[in-house]
PDB file of C-alpha atoms and ligand atoms in Angstrom:
ATOM      1  CA  UNK A   1     -21.171 -16.742   3.616  1.00 91.00           C
ATOM      2  CA  UNK A   2     -17.682 -16.686   2.143  1.00 98.00           C
ATOM      3  CA  UNK A   3     -14.822 -16.695   4.635  1.00 98.00           C
ATOM      4  CA  UNK A   4     -11.246 -15.732   3.725  1.00 98.00           C
ATOM      5  CA  UNK A   5      -8.359 -16.690   5.997  1.00 98.00           C
ATOM      6  CA  UNK A   6      -5.015 -14.945   5.666  1.00 98.00           C
ATOM      7  CA  UNK A   7      -3.160 -11.853   6.843  1.00 97.00           C
ATOM      8  CA  UNK A   8      -3.880  -8.691   4.860  1.00 97.00           C
ATOM      9  CA  UNK A   9      -0.133  -7.992   4.490  1.00 96.00           C
ATOM     10  CA  UNK A  10       0.406 -11.100   2.346  1.00 97.00           C
ATOM     11  CA  UNK A  11       0.777 -10.500  -1.395  1.00 97.00           C
ATOM     12  CA  UNK A  12      -1.195 -13.692  -2.096  1.00 98.00           C
ATOM     13  CA  UNK A  13      -4.016 -12.722   0.276  1.00 98.00           C
ATOM     14  CA  UNK A  14      -4.160  -9.229  -1.242  1.00 98.00           C
ATOM     15  CA  UNK A  15      -4.915 -10.747  -4.660  1.00 98.00           C
ATOM     16  CA  UNK A  16      -7.982 -12.423  -3.184  1.00 98.00           C
ATOM     17  CA  UNK A  17      -9.117  -9.379  -1.162  1.00 98.00           C
ATOM     18  CA  UNK A  18      -8.858  -7.220  -4.279  1.00 98.00           C
ATOM     19  CA  UNK A  19     -10.865  -9.786  -6.283  1.00 98.00           C
ATOM     20  CA  UNK A  20     -13.581 -10.093  -3.622  1.00 98.00           C
ATOM     21  CA  UNK A  21     -14.058  -6.335  -3.467  1.00 98.00           C
ATOM     22  CA  UNK A  22     -14.069  -5.941  -7.267  1.00 98.00           C
ATOM     23  CA  UNK A  23     -16.874  -8.500  -7.336  1.00 98.00           C
ATOM     24  CA  UNK A  24     -18.745  -6.795  -4.451  1.00 98.00           C
ATOM     25  CA  UNK A  25     -19.062 -10.182  -2.808  1.00 97.00           C
ATOM     26  CA  UNK A  26     -19.860 -10.212   0.911  1.00 97.00           C
ATOM     27  CA  UNK A  27     -17.328 -12.079   2.995  1.00 98.00           C
ATOM     28  CA  UNK A  28     -15.822 -12.444   6.416  1.00 98.00           C
ATOM     29  CA  UNK A  29     -12.078 -12.132   6.786  1.00 98.00           C
ATOM     30  CA  UNK A  30      -9.795 -13.522   9.472  1.00 98.00           C
ATOM     31  CA  UNK A  31      -6.136 -12.473   9.563  1.00 98.00           C
ATOM     32  CA  UNK A  32      -4.016 -15.613  10.005  1.00 98.00           C
ATOM     33  CA  UNK A  33      -0.308 -16.255   9.554  1.00 97.00           C
ATOM     34  CA  UNK A  34       2.682 -14.029  10.305  1.00 95.00           C
ATOM     35  CA  UNK A  35       2.244 -12.224  13.639  1.00 95.00           C
ATOM     36  CA  UNK A  36      -1.395 -13.369  13.758  1.00 97.00           C
ATOM     37  CA  UNK A  37      -0.313 -17.053  13.887  1.00 97.00           C
ATOM     38  CA  UNK A  38      -2.912 -19.796  13.732  1.00 97.00           C
ATOM     39  CA  UNK A  39      -1.429 -21.835  10.862  1.00 98.00           C
ATOM     40  CA  UNK A  40      -0.167 -24.631  13.115  1.00 97.00           C
ATOM     41  CA  UNK A  41      -3.514 -25.695  14.536  1.00 98.00           C
ATOM     42  CA  UNK A  42      -5.100 -29.042  13.653  1.00 98.00           C
ATOM     43  CA  UNK A  43      -8.154 -27.172  12.393  1.00 97.00           C
ATOM     44  CA  UNK A  44      -6.127 -25.082   9.932  1.00 98.00           C
ATOM     45  CA  UNK A  45      -4.140 -28.151   8.786  1.00 98.00           C
ATOM     46  CA  UNK A  46      -7.421 -29.765   7.747  1.00 97.00           C
ATOM     47  CA  UNK A  47      -8.243 -26.712   5.605  1.00 98.00           C
ATOM     48  CA  UNK A  48      -4.797 -26.440   4.025  1.00 98.00           C
ATOM     49  CA  UNK A  49      -2.191 -29.167   4.627  1.00 98.00           C
ATOM     50  CA  UNK A  50       0.463 -26.738   3.277  1.00 98.00           C
ATOM     51  CA  UNK A  51      -0.251 -24.447   6.264  1.00 98.00           C
ATOM     52  CA  UNK A  52      -0.171 -21.381   4.053  1.00 98.00           C
ATOM     53  CA  UNK A  53      -2.594 -18.531   3.390  1.00 98.00           C
ATOM     54  CA  UNK A  54      -4.889 -17.637   1.700  1.00 98.00           C
ATOM     55  CA  UNK A  55      -7.633 -20.204   2.220  1.00 98.00           C
ATOM     56  CA  UNK A  56     -11.186 -19.523   1.070  1.00 98.00           C
ATOM     57  CA  UNK A  57     -14.348 -21.212   2.309  1.00 98.00           C
ATOM     58  CA  UNK A  58     -17.554 -20.873   0.302  1.00 98.00           C
ATOM     59  CA  UNK A  59     -20.246 -23.092   1.828  1.00 97.00           C
ATOM     60  CA  UNK A  60     -18.827 -26.638   1.731  1.00 96.00           C
ATOM     61  CA  UNK A  61     -15.994 -25.666  -0.583  1.00 98.00           C
ATOM     62  CA  UNK A  62     -12.483 -25.145   0.761  1.00 98.00           C
ATOM     63  CA  UNK A  63      -9.868 -23.762  -1.702  1.00 98.00           C
ATOM     64  CA  UNK A  64      -6.213 -22.822  -1.257  1.00 98.00           C
ATOM     65  CA  UNK A  65      -3.658 -21.453  -3.760  1.00 98.00           C
ATOM     66  CA  UNK A  66      -4.405 -17.800  -4.384  1.00 98.00           C
ATOM     67  CA  UNK A  67      -4.696 -18.002  -8.183  1.00 98.00           C
ATOM     68  CA  UNK A  68      -7.112 -20.939  -7.921  1.00 98.00           C
ATOM     69  CA  UNK A  69      -9.175 -18.859  -5.480  1.00 98.00           C
ATOM     70  CA  UNK A  70      -9.138 -15.815  -7.798  1.00 98.00           C
ATOM     71  CA  UNK A  71     -10.271 -17.989 -10.737  1.00 98.00           C
ATOM     72  CA  UNK A  72     -13.002 -19.635  -8.648  1.00 98.00           C
ATOM     73  CA  UNK A  73     -14.402 -16.308  -7.429  1.00 98.00           C
ATOM     74  CA  UNK A  74     -14.315 -14.779 -10.908  1.00 98.00           C
ATOM     75  CA  UNK A  75     -15.984 -17.826 -12.492  1.00 98.00           C
ATOM     76  CA  UNK A  76     -18.805 -17.887  -9.944  1.00 98.00           C
ATOM     77  CA  UNK A  77     -19.329 -14.171  -9.230  1.00 98.00           C
ATOM     78  CA  UNK A  78     -17.674 -12.379 -12.147  1.00 98.00           C
ATOM     79  CA  UNK A  79     -18.911 -13.926 -15.422  1.00 98.00           C
ATOM     80  CA  UNK A  80     -18.512 -11.370 -18.171  1.00 97.00           C
ATOM     81  CA  UNK A  81     -16.483  -9.087 -15.898  1.00 97.00           C
ATOM     82  CA  UNK A  82     -13.302 -10.463 -14.327  1.00 98.00           C
ATOM     83  CA  UNK A  83     -14.029 -13.775 -16.088  1.00 98.00           C
ATOM     84  CA  UNK A  84     -14.459 -13.138 -19.846  1.00 98.00           C
ATOM     85  CA  UNK A  85     -17.269 -15.204 -21.377  1.00 97.00           C
ATOM     86  CA  UNK A  86     -15.412 -15.874 -24.604  1.00 97.00           C
ATOM     87  CA  UNK A  87     -12.957 -18.786 -24.098  1.00 97.00           C
ATOM     88  CA  UNK A  88     -10.368 -17.145 -26.345  1.00 97.00           C
ATOM     89  CA  UNK A  89     -10.476 -13.875 -24.400  1.00 97.00           C
ATOM     90  CA  UNK A  90     -10.405 -15.833 -21.170  1.00 98.00           C
ATOM     91  CA  UNK A  91      -7.315 -17.727 -22.306  1.00 98.00           C
ATOM     92  CA  UNK A  92      -5.505 -14.390 -22.609  1.00 98.00           C
ATOM     93  CA  UNK A  93      -6.483 -13.415 -19.072  1.00 98.00           C
ATOM     94  CA  UNK A  94      -5.364 -16.845 -17.895  1.00 98.00           C
ATOM     95  CA  UNK A  95      -2.113 -16.583 -19.806  1.00 98.00           C
ATOM     96  CA  UNK A  96      -1.135 -13.453 -17.846  1.00 98.00           C
ATOM     97  CA  UNK A  97      -1.970 -15.145 -14.557  1.00 98.00           C
ATOM     98  CA  UNK A  98       0.337 -18.027 -15.502  1.00 98.00           C
ATOM     99  CA  UNK A  99       2.997 -15.641 -16.766  1.00 98.00           C
ATOM    100  CA  UNK A 100       2.957 -13.720 -13.496  1.00 98.00           C
ATOM    101  CA  UNK A 101       3.139 -16.904 -11.406  1.00 98.00           C
ATOM    102  CA  UNK A 102       5.970 -18.438 -13.423  1.00 98.00           C
ATOM    103  CA  UNK A 103       8.027 -15.407 -14.456  1.00 98.00           C
ATOM    104  CA  UNK A 104       7.290 -12.155 -12.661  1.00 98.00           C
ATOM    105  CA  UNK A 105       6.605 -13.515  -9.196  1.00 97.00           C
ATOM    106  CA  UNK A 106       9.845 -15.438  -8.643  1.00 97.00           C
ATOM    107  CA  UNK A 107      11.809 -12.288  -9.579  1.00 98.00           C
ATOM    108  CA  UNK A 108       9.613  -9.761  -7.768  1.00 98.00           C
ATOM    109  CA  UNK A 109       9.195 -11.802  -4.571  1.00 97.00           C
ATOM    110  CA  UNK A 110      12.917 -12.655  -4.634  1.00 98.00           C
ATOM    111  CA  UNK A 111      13.770  -8.951  -4.788  1.00 98.00           C
ATOM    112  CA  UNK A 112      11.188  -7.988  -2.180  1.00 98.00           C
ATOM    113  CA  UNK A 113      12.605 -10.530   0.279  1.00 98.00           C
ATOM    114  CA  UNK A 114      16.252 -10.019  -0.704  1.00 98.00           C
ATOM    115  CA  UNK A 115      16.076  -6.233  -0.415  1.00 98.00           C
ATOM    116  CA  UNK A 116      13.100  -5.080   1.618  1.00 98.00           C
ATOM    117  CA  UNK A 117      12.632  -7.938   4.077  1.00 97.00           C
ATOM    118  CA  UNK A 118      16.311  -8.655   4.694  1.00 98.00           C
ATOM    119  CA  UNK A 119      18.105  -6.520   7.315  1.00 97.00           C
ATOM    120  CA  UNK A 120      20.580  -4.227   5.538  1.00 96.00           C
ATOM    121  CA  UNK A 121      23.718  -5.936   6.876  1.00 96.00           C
ATOM    122  CA  UNK A 122      22.576  -9.339   5.637  1.00 97.00           C
ATOM    123  CA  UNK A 123      21.587  -8.271   2.118  1.00 98.00           C
ATOM    124  CA  UNK A 124      23.279  -9.879  -0.881  1.00 98.00           C
ATOM    125  CA  UNK A 125      23.650  -6.776  -3.074  1.00 97.00           C
ATOM    126  CA  UNK A 126      24.885  -8.659  -6.160  1.00 98.00           C
ATOM    127  CA  UNK A 127      21.967 -11.097  -6.027  1.00 98.00           C
ATOM    128  CA  UNK A 128      19.517  -8.216  -5.521  1.00 98.00           C
ATOM    129  CA  UNK A 129      20.990  -6.284  -8.467  1.00 98.00           C
ATOM    130  CA  UNK A 130      20.519  -9.365 -10.653  1.00 98.00           C
ATOM    131  CA  UNK A 131      16.917  -9.754  -9.490  1.00 98.00           C
ATOM    132  CA  UNK A 132      16.257  -6.068 -10.144  1.00 98.00           C
ATOM    133  CA  UNK A 133      17.587  -6.427 -13.710  1.00 98.00           C
ATOM    134  CA  UNK A 134      15.340  -9.455 -14.198  1.00 98.00           C
ATOM    135  CA  UNK A 135      12.328  -7.517 -12.853  1.00 98.00           C
ATOM    136  CA  UNK A 136      13.112  -4.575 -15.123  1.00 98.00           C
ATOM    137  CA  UNK A 137      13.168  -6.891 -18.162  1.00 98.00           C
ATOM    138  CA  UNK A 138       9.825  -8.405 -17.183  1.00 98.00           C
ATOM    139  CA  UNK A 139       8.128  -5.046 -16.520  1.00 98.00           C
ATOM    140  CA  UNK A 140       9.542  -3.863 -19.886  1.00 98.00           C
ATOM    141  CA  UNK A 141       7.835  -6.850 -21.527  1.00 98.00           C
ATOM    142  CA  UNK A 142       4.589  -5.844 -19.791  1.00 98.00           C
ATOM    143  CA  UNK A 143       5.161  -2.288 -20.985  1.00 98.00           C
ATOM    144  CA  UNK A 144       5.382  -3.435 -24.623  1.00 98.00           C
ATOM    145  CA  UNK A 145       2.243  -5.505 -24.236  1.00 98.00           C
ATOM    146  CA  UNK A 146       0.345  -2.623 -22.625  1.00 98.00           C
ATOM    147  CA  UNK A 147       1.050  -0.289 -25.554  1.00 98.00           C
ATOM    148  CA  UNK A 148      -2.430   0.502 -26.925  1.00 95.00           C
ATOM    149  CA  UNK A 149      -4.161  -1.589 -24.229  1.00 97.00           C
ATOM    150  CA  UNK A 150      -5.754  -0.413 -21.003  1.00 98.00           C
ATOM    151  CA  UNK A 151      -5.471  -3.776 -19.214  1.00 98.00           C
ATOM    152  CA  UNK A 152      -3.508  -6.970 -19.772  1.00 98.00           C
ATOM    153  CA  UNK A 153      -6.258  -8.917 -21.542  1.00 97.00           C
ATOM    154  CA  UNK A 154      -7.809  -5.964 -23.388  1.00 91.00           C
ATOM    155  CA  UNK A 155      -9.978  -2.952 -22.630  1.00 95.00           C
ATOM    156  CA  UNK A 156     -11.258  -3.923 -19.208  1.00 97.00           C
ATOM    157  CA  UNK A 157     -10.007  -5.429 -15.970  1.00 98.00           C
ATOM    158  CA  UNK A 158      -9.927  -9.256 -15.840  1.00 98.00           C
ATOM    159  CA  UNK A 159      -8.356 -11.927 -13.656  1.00 98.00           C
ATOM    160  CA  UNK A 160      -5.296 -11.489 -15.883  1.00 98.00           C
ATOM    161  CA  UNK A 161      -4.511  -8.186 -14.162  1.00 98.00           C
ATOM    162  CA  UNK A 162      -4.733  -9.465 -10.601  1.00 98.00           C
ATOM    163  CA  UNK A 163      -1.419 -11.300  -9.944  1.00 98.00           C
ATOM    164  CA  UNK A 164       0.876  -8.917 -11.867  1.00 98.00           C
ATOM    165  CA  UNK A 165      -1.120  -5.857 -10.757  1.00 98.00           C
ATOM    166  CA  UNK A 166      -0.745  -6.795  -7.100  1.00 98.00           C
ATOM    167  CA  UNK A 167       3.047  -6.543  -7.415  1.00 98.00           C
ATOM    168  CA  UNK A 168       3.051  -2.896  -8.559  1.00 98.00           C
ATOM    169  CA  UNK A 169       2.570  -1.024  -5.301  1.00 98.00           C
ATOM    170  CA  UNK A 170       5.366  -2.859  -3.489  1.00 98.00           C
ATOM    171  CA  UNK A 171       7.664  -2.891  -6.512  1.00 98.00           C
ATOM    172  CA  UNK A 172       7.494   0.871  -6.979  1.00 98.00           C
ATOM    173  CA  UNK A 173       7.258   1.787  -3.287  1.00 97.00           C
ATOM    174  CA  UNK A 174       9.926  -0.421  -1.712  1.00 97.00           C
ATOM    175  CA  UNK A 175      12.575   2.279  -2.059  1.00 97.00           C
ATOM    176  CA  UNK A 176      14.644   0.974  -4.975  1.00 98.00           C
ATOM    177  CA  UNK A 177      15.529   3.187  -7.914  1.00 97.00           C
ATOM    178  CA  UNK A 178      13.756   1.085 -10.547  1.00 97.00           C
ATOM    179  CA  UNK A 179      12.798   1.928 -14.147  1.00 97.00           C
ATOM    180  CA  UNK A 180       9.289   3.331 -14.498  1.00 98.00           C
ATOM    181  CA  UNK A 181       8.058   2.190 -17.915  1.00 98.00           C
ATOM    182  CA  UNK A 182       5.318   4.571 -19.159  1.00 98.00           C
ATOM    183  CA  UNK A 183       2.640   2.047 -20.142  1.00 98.00           C
ATOM    184  CA  UNK A 184       3.092   0.109 -16.917  1.00 98.00           C
ATOM    185  CA  UNK A 185       2.816   3.382 -14.943  1.00 98.00           C
ATOM    186  CA  UNK A 186      -0.391   4.296 -16.831  1.00 98.00           C
ATOM    187  CA  UNK A 187      -1.832   0.832 -16.047  1.00 98.00           C
ATOM    188  CA  UNK A 188      -0.784   1.257 -12.386  1.00 98.00           C
ATOM    189  CA  UNK A 189      -2.610   4.639 -12.327  1.00 98.00           C
ATOM    190  CA  UNK A 190      -5.723   2.997 -13.797  1.00 98.00           C
ATOM    191  CA  UNK A 191      -5.589   0.360 -11.063  1.00 98.00           C
ATOM    192  CA  UNK A 192      -5.091   3.075  -8.429  1.00 98.00           C
ATOM    193  CA  UNK A 193      -8.395   4.619  -9.547  1.00 98.00           C
ATOM    194  CA  UNK A 194     -10.153   1.466  -8.324  1.00 98.00           C
ATOM    195  CA  UNK A 195     -11.286   1.461  -4.708  1.00 98.00           C
ATOM    196  CA  UNK A 196     -10.817  -2.308  -4.434  1.00 98.00           C
ATOM    197  CA  UNK A 197      -7.166  -1.972  -5.469  1.00 98.00           C
ATOM    198  CA  UNK A 198      -6.434   1.015  -3.240  1.00 98.00           C
ATOM    199  CA  UNK A 199      -8.105  -0.553  -0.202  1.00 98.00           C
ATOM    200  CA  UNK A 200      -6.364  -3.918  -0.414  1.00 98.00           C
ATOM    201  CA  UNK A 201      -3.136  -3.592  -2.368  1.00 98.00           C
ATOM    202  CA  UNK A 202      -1.929   0.006  -2.010  1.00 98.00           C
ATOM    203  CA  UNK A 203      -1.458  -0.475   1.684  1.00 95.00           C
ATOM    204  CA  UNK A 204       1.672   0.688   3.589  1.00 96.00           C
ATOM    205  CA  UNK A 205       3.890  -2.298   4.281  1.00 96.00           C
ATOM    206  CA  UNK A 206       6.661  -0.842   6.451  1.00 95.00           C
ATOM    207  CA  UNK A 207       5.918  -3.381   9.208  1.00 94.00           C
ATOM    208  CA  UNK A 208       7.630  -5.927   6.895  1.00 95.00           C
ATOM    209  CA  UNK A 209      10.871  -3.918   6.555  1.00 97.00           C
ATOM    210  CA  UNK A 210      13.926  -5.903   7.620  1.00 96.00           C
ATOM    211  CA  UNK A 211      11.740  -8.719   8.941  1.00 94.00           C
ATOM    212  CA  UNK A 212      12.745 -12.150   7.707  1.00 94.00           C
ATOM    213  CA  UNK A 213      10.191 -14.090   9.719  1.00 91.00           C
ATOM    214  CA  UNK A 214       6.662 -14.164   8.354  1.00 87.00           C
TER     215      UNK A 214
HETATM  216  N1  GSH B   1       1.371 -20.402  -3.902  1.00 58.99           N
HETATM  217  C1  GSH B   1       0.661 -20.070  -2.684  1.00 58.99           C
HETATM  218  C2  GSH B   1       1.639 -19.413  -1.732  1.00 58.99           C
HETATM  219  C3  GSH B   1       1.051 -19.307  -0.336  1.00 58.99           C
HETATM  220  C4  GSH B   1       2.069 -18.687   0.618  1.00 58.99           C
HETATM  221  O1  GSH B   1       3.307 -18.964   0.557  1.00 58.99           O
HETATM  222  N2  GSH B   1       1.565 -17.868   1.539  1.00 58.99           N
HETATM  223  C5  GSH B   1       2.424 -17.211   2.485  1.00 58.99           C
HETATM  224  C6  GSH B   1       2.023 -15.741   2.595  1.00 58.99           C
HETATM  225  S1  GSH B   1       2.256 -14.897   1.038  1.00 58.99           S
HETATM  226  C7  GSH B   1       2.222 -17.815   3.872  1.00 58.99           C
HETATM  227  O2  GSH B   1       1.199 -18.411   4.161  1.00 58.99           O
HETATM  228  N3  GSH B   1       3.206 -17.653   4.731  1.00 58.99           N
HETATM  229  C8  GSH B   1       3.123 -18.043   6.105  1.00 58.99           C
HETATM  230  C9  GSH B   1       2.668 -16.914   6.976  1.00 58.99           C
HETATM  231  O3  GSH B   1       2.242 -15.865   6.471  1.00 58.99           O
HETATM  232  O4  GSH B   1       2.718 -17.100   8.208  1.00 58.99           O
HETATM  233  C10 GSH B   1      -0.529 -19.156  -3.022  1.00 58.99           C
HETATM  234  O5  GSH B   1      -0.465 -18.490  -4.059  1.00 58.99           O
HETATM  235  O6  GSH B   1      -1.513 -19.149  -2.285  1.00 58.99           O
END
């Protein structure tokens, strides 16, 4: 039995929950981290010396780093679906995972923490405005790429959609007046049609408002 550790409110855990449900894999889930605690135990340190979630156990295998977990699950349980069989097609899915990790995420997470998770009086408005401009440029790049495409790596959902797709709900719902590029919004609507996305990603997150501790 697969076991996932990590609080459901974590962006990185949500990527894995979404992936598991897309793949209809059976799993057990334990909320850890944030108000649930449990990351400072000796037992957890043996699973992940970084003391961060998510962590996935599949039999004897222990994996941490959310994108590594998403790739593992797709490779084992999603061949020809989330994990394209053709290496060239797969490289495009992979490319968007890397792009999200290295470009979109630093800007999006920076803005989410700088605006949404920081109490109003402590916010650095200039820094947040800069991060918002950076996000808008990156979502505009996604918008160009999505012209004539249903998903980031082609006509169907792949691992390439998971990291960037997981940002959409919080980005558009955190209360900022951000640009809404049409192709990105159409992609977001397509993701919203998926039960696995709605159940795990499109989840109210107001408990995180103005809360700087995990
Ligand atoms: N690069 C790591 C980041 C892991 C990470 O920073 N996780 C955060 C939650 S998003 C965490 O464990 N924070 C401590 C906590 O929630 O208590 C990944 O993608 O898995």
